[in-house]
Short mmCIF file of C-alpha atoms and ligand atoms in Angstrom, two decimals:
data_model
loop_
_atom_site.label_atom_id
_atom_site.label_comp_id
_atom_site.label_asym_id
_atom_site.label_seq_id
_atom_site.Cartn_x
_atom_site.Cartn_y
_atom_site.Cartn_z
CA UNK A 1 -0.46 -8.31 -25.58
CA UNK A 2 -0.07 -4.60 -27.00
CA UNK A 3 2.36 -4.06 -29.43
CA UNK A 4 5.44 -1.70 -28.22
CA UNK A 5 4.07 1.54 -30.56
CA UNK A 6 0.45 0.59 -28.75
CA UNK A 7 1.83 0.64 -25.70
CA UNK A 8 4.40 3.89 -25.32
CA UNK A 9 0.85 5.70 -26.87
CA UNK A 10 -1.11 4.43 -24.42
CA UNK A 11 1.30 5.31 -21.56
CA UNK A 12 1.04 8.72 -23.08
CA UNK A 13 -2.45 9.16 -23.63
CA UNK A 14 -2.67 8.27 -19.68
CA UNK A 15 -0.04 11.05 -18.53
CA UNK A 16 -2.11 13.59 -20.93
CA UNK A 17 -5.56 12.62 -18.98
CA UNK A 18 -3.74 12.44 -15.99
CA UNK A 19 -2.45 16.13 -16.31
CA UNK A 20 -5.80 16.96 -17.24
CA UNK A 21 -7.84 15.62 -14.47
CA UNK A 22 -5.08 16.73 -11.88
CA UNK A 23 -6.58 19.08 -9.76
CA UNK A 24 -3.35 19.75 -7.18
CA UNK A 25 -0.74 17.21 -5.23
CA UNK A 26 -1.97 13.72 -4.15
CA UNK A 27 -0.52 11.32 -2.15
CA UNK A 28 -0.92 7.72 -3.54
CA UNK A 29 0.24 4.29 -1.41
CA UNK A 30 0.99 1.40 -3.57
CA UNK A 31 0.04 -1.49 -1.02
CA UNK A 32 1.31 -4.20 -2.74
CA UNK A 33 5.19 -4.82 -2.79
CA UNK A 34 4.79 -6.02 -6.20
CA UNK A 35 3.54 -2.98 -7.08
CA UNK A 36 6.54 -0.83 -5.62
CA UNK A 37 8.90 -3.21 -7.62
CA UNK A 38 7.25 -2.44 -11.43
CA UNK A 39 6.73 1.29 -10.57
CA UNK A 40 10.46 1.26 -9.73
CA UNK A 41 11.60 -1.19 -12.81
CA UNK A 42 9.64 0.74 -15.41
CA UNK A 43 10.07 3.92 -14.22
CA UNK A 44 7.09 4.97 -13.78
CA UNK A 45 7.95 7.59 -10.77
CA UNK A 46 9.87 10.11 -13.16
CA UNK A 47 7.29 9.70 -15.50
CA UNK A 48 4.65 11.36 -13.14
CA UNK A 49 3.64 15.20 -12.76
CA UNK A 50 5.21 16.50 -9.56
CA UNK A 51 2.17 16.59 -7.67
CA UNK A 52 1.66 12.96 -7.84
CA UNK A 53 3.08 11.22 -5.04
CA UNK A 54 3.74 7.31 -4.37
CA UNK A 55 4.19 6.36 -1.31
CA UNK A 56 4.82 2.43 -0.60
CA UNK A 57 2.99 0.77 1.64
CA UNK A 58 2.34 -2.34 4.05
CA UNK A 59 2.52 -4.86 1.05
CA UNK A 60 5.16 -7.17 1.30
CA UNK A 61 4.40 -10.16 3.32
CA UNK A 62 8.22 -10.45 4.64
CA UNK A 63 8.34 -7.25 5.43
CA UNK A 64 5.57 -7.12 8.29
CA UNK A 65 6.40 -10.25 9.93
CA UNK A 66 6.92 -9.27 12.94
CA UNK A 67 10.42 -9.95 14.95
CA UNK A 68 8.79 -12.07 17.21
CA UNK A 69 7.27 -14.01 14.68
CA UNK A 70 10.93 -14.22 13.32
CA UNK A 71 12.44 -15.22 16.67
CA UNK A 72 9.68 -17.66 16.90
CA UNK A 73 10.46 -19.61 13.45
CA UNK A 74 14.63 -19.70 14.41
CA UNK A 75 13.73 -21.20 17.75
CA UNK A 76 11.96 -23.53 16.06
CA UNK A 77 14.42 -24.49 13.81
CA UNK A 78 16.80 -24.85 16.54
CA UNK A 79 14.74 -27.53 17.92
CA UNK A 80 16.26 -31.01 17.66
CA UNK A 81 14.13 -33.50 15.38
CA UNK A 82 12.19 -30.12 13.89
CA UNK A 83 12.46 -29.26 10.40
CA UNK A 84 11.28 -25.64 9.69
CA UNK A 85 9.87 -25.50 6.39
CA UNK A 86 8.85 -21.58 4.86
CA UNK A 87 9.29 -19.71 1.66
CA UNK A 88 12.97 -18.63 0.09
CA UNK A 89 12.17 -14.45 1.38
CA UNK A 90 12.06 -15.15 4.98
CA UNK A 91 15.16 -17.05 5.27
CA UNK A 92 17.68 -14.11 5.43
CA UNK A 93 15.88 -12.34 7.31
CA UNK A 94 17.38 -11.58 10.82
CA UNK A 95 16.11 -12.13 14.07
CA UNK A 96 16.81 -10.90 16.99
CA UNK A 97 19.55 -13.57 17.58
CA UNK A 98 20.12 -14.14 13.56
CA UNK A 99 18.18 -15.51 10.34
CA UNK A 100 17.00 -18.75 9.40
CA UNK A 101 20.04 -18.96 6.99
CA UNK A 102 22.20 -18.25 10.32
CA UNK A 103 20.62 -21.12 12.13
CA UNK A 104 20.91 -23.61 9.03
CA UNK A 105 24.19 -22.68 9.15
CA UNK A 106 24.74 -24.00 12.47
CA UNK A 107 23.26 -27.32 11.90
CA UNK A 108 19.19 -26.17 12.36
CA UNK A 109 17.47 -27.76 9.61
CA UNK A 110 15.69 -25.15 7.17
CA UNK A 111 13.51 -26.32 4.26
CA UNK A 112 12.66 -23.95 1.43
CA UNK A 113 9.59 -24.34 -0.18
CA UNK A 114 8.15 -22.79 -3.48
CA UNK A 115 4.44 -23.97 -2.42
CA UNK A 116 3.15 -24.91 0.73
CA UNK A 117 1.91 -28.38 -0.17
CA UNK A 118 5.61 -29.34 -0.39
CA UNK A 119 5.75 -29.32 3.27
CA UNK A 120 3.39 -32.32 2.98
CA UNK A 121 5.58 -34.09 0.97
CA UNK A 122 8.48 -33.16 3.27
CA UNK A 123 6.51 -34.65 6.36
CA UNK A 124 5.98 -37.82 4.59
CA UNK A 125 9.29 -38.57 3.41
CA UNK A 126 11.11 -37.90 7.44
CA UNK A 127 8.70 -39.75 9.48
CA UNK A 128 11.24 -39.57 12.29
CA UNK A 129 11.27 -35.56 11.91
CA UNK A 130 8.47 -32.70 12.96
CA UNK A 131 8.01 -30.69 9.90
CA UNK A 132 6.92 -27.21 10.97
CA UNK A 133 5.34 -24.98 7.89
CA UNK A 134 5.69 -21.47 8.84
CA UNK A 135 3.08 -19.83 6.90
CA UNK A 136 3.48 -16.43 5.63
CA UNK A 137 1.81 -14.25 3.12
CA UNK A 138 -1.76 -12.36 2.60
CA UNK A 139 -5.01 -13.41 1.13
CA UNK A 140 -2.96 -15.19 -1.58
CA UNK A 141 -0.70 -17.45 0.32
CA UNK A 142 -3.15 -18.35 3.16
CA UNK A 143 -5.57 -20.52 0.93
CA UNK A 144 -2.37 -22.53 -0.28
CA UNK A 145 -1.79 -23.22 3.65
CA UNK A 146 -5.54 -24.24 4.26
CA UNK A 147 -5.33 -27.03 1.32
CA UNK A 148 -2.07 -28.32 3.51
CA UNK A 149 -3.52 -28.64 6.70
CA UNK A 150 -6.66 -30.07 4.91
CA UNK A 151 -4.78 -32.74 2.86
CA UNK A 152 -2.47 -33.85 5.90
CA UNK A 153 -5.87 -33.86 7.95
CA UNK A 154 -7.32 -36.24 5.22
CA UNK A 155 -3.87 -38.16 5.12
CA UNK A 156 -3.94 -38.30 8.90
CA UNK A 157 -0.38 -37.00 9.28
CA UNK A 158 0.75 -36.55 12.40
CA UNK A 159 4.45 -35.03 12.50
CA UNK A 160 3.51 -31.74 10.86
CA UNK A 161 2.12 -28.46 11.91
CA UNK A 162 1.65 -24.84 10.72
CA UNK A 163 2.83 -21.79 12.71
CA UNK A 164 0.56 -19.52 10.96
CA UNK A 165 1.93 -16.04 10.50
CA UNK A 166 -0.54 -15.22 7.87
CA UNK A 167 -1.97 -11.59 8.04
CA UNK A 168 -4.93 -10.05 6.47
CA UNK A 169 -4.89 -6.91 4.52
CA UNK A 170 -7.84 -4.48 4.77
CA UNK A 171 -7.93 -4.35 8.50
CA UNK A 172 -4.68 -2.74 8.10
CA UNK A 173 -5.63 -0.14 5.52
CA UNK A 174 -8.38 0.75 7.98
CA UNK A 175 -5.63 1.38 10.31
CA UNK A 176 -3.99 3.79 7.80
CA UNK A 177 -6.89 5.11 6.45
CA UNK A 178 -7.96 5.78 9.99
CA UNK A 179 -4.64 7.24 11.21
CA UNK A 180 -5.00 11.34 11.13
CA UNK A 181 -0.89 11.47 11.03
CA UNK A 182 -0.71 10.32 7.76
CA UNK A 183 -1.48 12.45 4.60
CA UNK A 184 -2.95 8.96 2.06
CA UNK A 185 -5.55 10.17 -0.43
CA UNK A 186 -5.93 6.96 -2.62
CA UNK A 187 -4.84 3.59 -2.70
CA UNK A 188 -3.45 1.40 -5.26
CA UNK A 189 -4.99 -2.05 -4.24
CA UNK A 190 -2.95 -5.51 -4.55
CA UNK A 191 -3.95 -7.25 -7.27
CA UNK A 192 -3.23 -11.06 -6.57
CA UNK A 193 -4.73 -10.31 -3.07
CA UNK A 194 -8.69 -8.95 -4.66
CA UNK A 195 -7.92 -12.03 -6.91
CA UNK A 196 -8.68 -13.91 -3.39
CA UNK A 197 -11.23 -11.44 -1.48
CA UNK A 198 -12.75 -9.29 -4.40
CA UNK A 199 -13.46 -5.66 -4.43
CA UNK A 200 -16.48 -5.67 -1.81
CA UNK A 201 -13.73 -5.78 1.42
CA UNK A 202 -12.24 -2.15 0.37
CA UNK A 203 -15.96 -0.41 0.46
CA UNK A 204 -15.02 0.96 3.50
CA UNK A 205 -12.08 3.08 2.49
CA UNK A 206 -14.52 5.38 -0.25
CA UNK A 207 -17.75 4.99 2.25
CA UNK A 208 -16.34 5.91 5.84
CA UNK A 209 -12.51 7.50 4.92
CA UNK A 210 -13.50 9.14 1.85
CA UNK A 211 -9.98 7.70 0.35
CA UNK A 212 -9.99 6.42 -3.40
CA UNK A 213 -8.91 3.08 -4.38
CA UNK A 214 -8.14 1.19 -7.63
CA UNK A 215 -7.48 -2.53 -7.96
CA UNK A 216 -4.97 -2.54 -10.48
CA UNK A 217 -2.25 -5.64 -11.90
CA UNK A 218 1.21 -5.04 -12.17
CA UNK A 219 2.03 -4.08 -16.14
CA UNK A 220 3.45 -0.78 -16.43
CA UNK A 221 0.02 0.51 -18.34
CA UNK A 222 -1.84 -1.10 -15.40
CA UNK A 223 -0.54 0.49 -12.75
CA UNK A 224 -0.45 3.89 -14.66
CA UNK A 225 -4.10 3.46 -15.30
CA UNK A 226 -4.84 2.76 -11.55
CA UNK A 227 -3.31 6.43 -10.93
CA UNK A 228 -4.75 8.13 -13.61
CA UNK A 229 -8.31 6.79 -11.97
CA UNK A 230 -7.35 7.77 -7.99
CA UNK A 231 -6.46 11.30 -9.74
CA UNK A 232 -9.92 11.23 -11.04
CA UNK A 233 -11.58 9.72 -8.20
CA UNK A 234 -9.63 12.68 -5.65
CA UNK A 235 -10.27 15.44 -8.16
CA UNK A 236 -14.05 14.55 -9.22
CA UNK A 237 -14.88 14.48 -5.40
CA UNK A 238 -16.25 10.74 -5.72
CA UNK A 239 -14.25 8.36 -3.70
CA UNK A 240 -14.88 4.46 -4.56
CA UNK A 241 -13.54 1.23 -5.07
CA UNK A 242 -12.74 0.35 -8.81
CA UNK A 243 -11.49 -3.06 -10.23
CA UNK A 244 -9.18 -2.53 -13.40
CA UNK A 245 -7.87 -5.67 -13.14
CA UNK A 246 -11.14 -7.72 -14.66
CA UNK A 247 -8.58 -10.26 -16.39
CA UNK A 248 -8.34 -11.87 -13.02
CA UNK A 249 -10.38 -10.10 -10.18
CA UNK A 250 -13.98 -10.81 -10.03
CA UNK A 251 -15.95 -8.73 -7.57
CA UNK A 252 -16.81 -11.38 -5.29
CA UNK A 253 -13.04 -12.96 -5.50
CA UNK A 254 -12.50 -16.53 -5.48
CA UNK A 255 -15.02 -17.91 -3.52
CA UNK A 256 -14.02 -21.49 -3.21
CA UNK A 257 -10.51 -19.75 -1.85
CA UNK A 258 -12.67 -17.75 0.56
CA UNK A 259 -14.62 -20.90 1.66
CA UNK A 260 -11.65 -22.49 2.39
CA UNK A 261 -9.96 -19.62 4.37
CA UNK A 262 -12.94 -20.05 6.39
CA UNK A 263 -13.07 -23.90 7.03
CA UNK A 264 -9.42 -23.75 8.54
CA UNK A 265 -8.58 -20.36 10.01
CA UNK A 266 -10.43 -17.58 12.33
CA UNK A 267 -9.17 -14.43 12.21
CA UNK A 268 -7.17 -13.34 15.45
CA UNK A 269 -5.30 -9.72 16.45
CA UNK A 270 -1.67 -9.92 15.67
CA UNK A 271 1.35 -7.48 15.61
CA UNK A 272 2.41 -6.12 12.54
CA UNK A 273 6.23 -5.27 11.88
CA UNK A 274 6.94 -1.97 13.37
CA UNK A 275 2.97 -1.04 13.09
CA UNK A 276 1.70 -2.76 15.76
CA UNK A 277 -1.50 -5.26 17.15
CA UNK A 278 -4.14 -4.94 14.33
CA UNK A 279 -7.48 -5.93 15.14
CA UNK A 280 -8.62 -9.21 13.37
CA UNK A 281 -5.65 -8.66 11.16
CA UNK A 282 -4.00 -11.91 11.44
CA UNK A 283 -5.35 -15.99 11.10
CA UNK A 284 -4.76 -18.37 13.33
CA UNK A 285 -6.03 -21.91 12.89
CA UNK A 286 -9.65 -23.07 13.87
CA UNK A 287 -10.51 -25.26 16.43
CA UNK A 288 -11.22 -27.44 14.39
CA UNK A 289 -7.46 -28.09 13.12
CA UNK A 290 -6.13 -26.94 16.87
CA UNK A 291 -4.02 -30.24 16.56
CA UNK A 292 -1.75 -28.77 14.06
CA UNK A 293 -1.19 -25.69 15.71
CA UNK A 294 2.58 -25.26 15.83
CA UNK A 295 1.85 -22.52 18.96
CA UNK A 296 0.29 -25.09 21.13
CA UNK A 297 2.75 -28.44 19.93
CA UNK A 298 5.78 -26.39 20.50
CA UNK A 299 4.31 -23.92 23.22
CA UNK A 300 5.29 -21.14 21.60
CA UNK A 301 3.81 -17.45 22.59
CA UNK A 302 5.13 -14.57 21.16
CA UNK A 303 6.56 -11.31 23.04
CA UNK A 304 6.95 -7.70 22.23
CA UNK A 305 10.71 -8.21 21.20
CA UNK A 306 12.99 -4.36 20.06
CA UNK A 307 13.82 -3.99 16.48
CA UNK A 308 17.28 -3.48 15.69
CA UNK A 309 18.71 -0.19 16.65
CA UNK A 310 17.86 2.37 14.25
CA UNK A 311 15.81 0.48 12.13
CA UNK A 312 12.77 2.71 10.53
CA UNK A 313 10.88 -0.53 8.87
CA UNK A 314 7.70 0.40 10.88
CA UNK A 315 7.77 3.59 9.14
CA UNK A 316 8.32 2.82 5.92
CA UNK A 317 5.74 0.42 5.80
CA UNK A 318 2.98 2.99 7.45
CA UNK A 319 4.09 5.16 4.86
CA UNK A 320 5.97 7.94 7.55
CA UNK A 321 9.13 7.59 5.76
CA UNK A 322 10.69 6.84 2.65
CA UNK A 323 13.33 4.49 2.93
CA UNK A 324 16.00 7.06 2.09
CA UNK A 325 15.28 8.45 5.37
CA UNK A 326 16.25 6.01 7.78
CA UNK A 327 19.64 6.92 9.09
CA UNK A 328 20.61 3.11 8.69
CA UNK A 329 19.84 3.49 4.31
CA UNK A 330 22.85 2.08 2.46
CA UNK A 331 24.93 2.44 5.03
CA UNK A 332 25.12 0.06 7.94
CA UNK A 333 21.80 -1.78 6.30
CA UNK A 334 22.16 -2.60 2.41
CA UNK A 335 20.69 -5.90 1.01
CA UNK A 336 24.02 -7.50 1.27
CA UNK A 337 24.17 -6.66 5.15
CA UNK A 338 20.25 -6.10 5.88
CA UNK A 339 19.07 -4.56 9.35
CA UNK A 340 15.36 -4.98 8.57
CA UNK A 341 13.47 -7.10 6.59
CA UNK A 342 12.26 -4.28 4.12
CA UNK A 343 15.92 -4.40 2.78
CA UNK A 344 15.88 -8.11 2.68
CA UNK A 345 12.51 -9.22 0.41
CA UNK A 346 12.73 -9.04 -3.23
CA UNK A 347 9.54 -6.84 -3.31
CA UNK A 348 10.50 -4.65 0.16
CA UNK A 349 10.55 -1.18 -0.02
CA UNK A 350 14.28 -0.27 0.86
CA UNK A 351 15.95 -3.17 -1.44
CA UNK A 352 13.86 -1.77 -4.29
CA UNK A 353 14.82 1.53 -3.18
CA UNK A 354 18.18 0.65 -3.17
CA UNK A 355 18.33 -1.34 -5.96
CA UNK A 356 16.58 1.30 -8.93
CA UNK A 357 17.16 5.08 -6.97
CA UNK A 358 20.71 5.23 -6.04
CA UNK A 359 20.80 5.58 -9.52
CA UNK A 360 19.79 8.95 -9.75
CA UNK A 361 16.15 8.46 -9.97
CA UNK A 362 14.24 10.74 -7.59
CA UNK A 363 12.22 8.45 -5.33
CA UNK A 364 8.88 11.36 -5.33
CA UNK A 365 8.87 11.26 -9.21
CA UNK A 366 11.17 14.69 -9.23
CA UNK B 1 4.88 -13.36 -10.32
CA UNK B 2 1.35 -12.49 -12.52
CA UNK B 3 2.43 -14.37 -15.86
CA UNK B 4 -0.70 -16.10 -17.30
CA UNK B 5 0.19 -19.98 -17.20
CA UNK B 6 -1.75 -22.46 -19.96
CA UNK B 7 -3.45 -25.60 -18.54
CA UNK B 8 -1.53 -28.22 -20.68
CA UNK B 9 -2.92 -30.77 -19.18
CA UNK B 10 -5.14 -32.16 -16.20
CA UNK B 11 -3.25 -34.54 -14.13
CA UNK B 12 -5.77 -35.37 -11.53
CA UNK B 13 -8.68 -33.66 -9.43
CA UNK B 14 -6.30 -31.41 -7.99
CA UNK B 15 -3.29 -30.99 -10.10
CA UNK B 16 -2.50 -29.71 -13.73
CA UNK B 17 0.77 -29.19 -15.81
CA UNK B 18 1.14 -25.86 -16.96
CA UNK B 19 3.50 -24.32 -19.14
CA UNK B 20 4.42 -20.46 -19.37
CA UNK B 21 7.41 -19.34 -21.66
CA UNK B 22 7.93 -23.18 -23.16
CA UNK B 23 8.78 -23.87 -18.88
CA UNK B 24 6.40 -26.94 -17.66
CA UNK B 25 4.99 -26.72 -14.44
CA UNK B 26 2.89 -29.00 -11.88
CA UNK B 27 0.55 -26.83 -9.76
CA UNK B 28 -2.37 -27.24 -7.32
CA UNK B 29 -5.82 -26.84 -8.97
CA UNK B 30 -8.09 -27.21 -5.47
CA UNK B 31 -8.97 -23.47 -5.49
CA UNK B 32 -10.30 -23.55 -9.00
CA UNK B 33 -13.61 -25.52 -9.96
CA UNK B 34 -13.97 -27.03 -13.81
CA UNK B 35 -10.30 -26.19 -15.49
CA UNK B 36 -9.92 -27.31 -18.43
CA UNK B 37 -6.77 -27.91 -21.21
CA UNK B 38 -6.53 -24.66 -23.02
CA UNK B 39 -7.42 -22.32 -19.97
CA UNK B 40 -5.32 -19.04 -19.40
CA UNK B 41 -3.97 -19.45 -15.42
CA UNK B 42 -3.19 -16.97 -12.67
CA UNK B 43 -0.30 -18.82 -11.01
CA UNK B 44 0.71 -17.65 -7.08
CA UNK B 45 2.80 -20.00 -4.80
CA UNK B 46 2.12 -23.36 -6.60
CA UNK B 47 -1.42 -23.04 -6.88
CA UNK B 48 -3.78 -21.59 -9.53
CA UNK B 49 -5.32 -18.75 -8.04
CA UNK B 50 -7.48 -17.69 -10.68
CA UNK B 51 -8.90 -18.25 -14.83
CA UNK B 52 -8.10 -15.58 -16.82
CA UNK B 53 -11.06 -14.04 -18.24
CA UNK B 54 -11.01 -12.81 -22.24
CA UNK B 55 -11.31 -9.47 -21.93
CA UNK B 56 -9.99 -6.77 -19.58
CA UNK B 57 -12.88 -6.26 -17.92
CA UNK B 58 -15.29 -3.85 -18.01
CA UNK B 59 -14.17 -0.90 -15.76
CA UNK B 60 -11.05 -0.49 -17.00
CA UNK B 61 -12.24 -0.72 -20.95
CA UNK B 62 -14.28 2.37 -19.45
CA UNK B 63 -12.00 4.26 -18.39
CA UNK B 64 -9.45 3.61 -21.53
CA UNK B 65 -12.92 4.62 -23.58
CA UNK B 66 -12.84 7.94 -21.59
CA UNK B 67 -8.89 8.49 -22.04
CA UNK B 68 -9.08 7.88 -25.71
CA UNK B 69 -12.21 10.28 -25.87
CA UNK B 70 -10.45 12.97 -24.38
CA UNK B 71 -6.93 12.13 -26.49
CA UNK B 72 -8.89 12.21 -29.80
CA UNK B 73 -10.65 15.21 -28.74
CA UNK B 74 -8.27 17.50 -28.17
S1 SF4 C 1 0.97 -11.61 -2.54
FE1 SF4 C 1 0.40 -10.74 -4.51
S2 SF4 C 1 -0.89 -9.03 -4.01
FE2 SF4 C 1 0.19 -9.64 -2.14
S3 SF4 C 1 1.99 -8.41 -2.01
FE3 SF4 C 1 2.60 -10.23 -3.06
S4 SF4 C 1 2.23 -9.81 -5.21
FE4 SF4 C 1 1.17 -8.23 -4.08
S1 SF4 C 2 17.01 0.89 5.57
FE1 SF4 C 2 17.20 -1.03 6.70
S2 SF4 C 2 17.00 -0.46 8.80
FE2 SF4 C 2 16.23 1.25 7.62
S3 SF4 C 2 14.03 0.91 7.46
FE3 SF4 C 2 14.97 -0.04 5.67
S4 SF4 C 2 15.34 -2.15 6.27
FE4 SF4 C 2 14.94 -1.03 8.17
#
């Protein structure tokens, strides 16, 4: 751990290089909603030369679930004898008739879970109930979901199943990347994500869009570094995919995690939150463990379904808008009252947003 | 949310205590081969995710090498 003094020099000695290596305005997304929340807490955005600027992007797994997929957990819950187990996040998020926490309230029962094994546990112990784990989350969570449905496969229980609503992240920064609307010259990769998938899946993004991308972890100097090499990689003309998070990321990522990923899922086309079907962006589980399958048990198929009126979350997490641009912004949508589900995750864009730049602190770095 | 956790102890083939901040902690060890007492975690969800490795890793001690460079040699 650097020592304070170490640390406010290093910070400097990164905005001096990155001043120097600046070569004219860039447009940076920070995937990861972690990300979004320590550039916000540390105040990193007023730190930055003007012609730096963040955008956040698709990386908060609450966020881009889908209304449907929403819908498709409270009906769930609704069901008599089913228990709908899922992590804390998704539980105030509303629906198209209400949240989780709406249904619980009127007698659905709603487990919250801090891992996904617990839902195991939770099976076990109400033999007369169908547990239903509602899997959410990237690369990170999805392994955690596979080690479920391969201990209650080993166990040979029978009352739970998964509705998987886990979603994979580079096919949707080829969408992005891809997308000739939006102005993204680098990327900010998630860290806990490469942890899973290592650097080799984001080769695309320098080879084919030309876009530069660091893998960076969440410290304040971290982050700042990551910038300070897109700069470089924008300004130098050489586009490519670096890992500065070697504590944990290895370049072929966690392979056993990978392995597993592979025994239990196949990856399938799902919609995205306001963004849309993304090819291969989404798992759904393998024949193989088709007997778990919440979607067939429960027939459940899911339907293009409106977002609330007004509600920009699509653009926000493409990166069209900042959050301070949707009409609905702190008015009829705060994270008291929440409209979409960027206002309602810990690490979505418009509660952290809300939370650091109403006070005063220019969301572009200004 | 990316706190390094220490292995404090091996419970069985796929379970360890961990402790980060003097706060004990069961978690999942199946995505992790060979942890040991003593090892430096990457916690996410319940589940180790990942050993901490000793040092920072090359590319980024590269590109604090050229940072420094170009601080010192102004
Ligand atoms: S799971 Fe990890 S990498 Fe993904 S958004 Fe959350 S913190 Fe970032
Ligand atoms: S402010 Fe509310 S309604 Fe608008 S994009 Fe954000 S979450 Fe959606």
């Amino acid at each position: 751990m650097p020592q304070v003094g170490d640390l406010r020099a290093k910070m400097s000695s990164l905005l001096e290089a990155l001043n120097k290596w600046l070569c004219g305005p860039i447009t940076v997304m920070e995937v990861c909603g972690t990300h979004t929340v320590s550039i916000f807490r540390s105040g990193i955005r007023t730190m930055l030369p003007k012609d730096v600027r963040l955008l956040s992007g698709p990386g908060c797994p609450v966020c881009v679930t889908d209304q449907a997929e929403v819908d498709a957990m409270v009906s769930l819950a609704k069901k008599p004898g089913v228990v709908l187990a899922t992590y804390g996040d998704m539980v105030r998020v509303p629906g198209s008739c209400g949240s989780l926490a709406e249904a619980r309230s009127c007698g659905a029962e709603v487990a919250v879970v801090g891992s996904a094994i617990q839902a195991l546990a939770l099976a076990e112990s109400m033999q007369d109930k169908e547990v239903v784990f509602a899997g959410i989350g990237f690369e990170t969570t999805a392994p955690a979901t596979a080690v479920l449905l391969r201990e209650a496969r080993r166990k040979n229980v029978k009352n739970l199943s998964v509705l998987s609503l886990h979603k994979l992240v580079p096919p949707v920064l080829r969408l992005l990347a891809s997308d000739p609307t939006l102005v993204i010259d680098g990327f900010l990769l998630p860290g806990h994500v490469s942890t899973i998938i290592g650097t080799a899946p984001y080769a695309f993004l320098a080879e084919e869009y030309g876009k530069a991308c660091a893998v960076a972890g969440f410290e304040p100097l971290d982050i700042m570094a990551g910038i300070v090499e897109i700069a470089r990689q924008i300004c130098g003309g050489r586009p490519a995919v670096r890992c500065l998070y070697g504590r944990v990321v290895r370049h072929e990522g966690n392979v056993k995690a990978q392995e597993l990923l592979g025994e239990v899922f196949r990856p399938a086309s799902v919609r995205w939150r306001g963004i849309g079907v993304v090819e291969a962006s989404g798992l759904v589980l393998a024949d193989d463990y088709s007997d778990f399958d919440a979607y067939s048990r429960f027939g459940i198929t899911l339907e293009e379904v409106n977002p609330p009126a007004g509600c920009r979350c699509g653009d926000v997490l493409a990166g069209r808008i900042a959050p301070l641009e949707c009409p609905l912004f702190g008015g009829s949508c705060t994270p008291q009252f929440p409209v979409g589900p960027c206002m309602v995750s810990s690490e979505g864009s418009c509660s952290a947003y809300y939370k650091y730049s109403s006070k005063g602190v220019s969301p572009w770095g200004a | 949310m990316a706190v390094p956790h220490k292995v404090v102890e091996i419970m069985d083939e796929n379970r360890a205590l961990v402790s980060t901040g003097g706060v004990e902690l069961e978690v999942r060890t199946d995505l992790i081969e060979g942890l040991q007492v003593g090892d430096v975690v990457l916690v996410h969800a319940g589940f180790v995710i990942e050993k901490y490795n000793q040092d920072e890793g090359e590319e980024l001690e590269s590109l604090w090498e050229e940072v420094m460079q170009f601080a010192s040699g102004r």
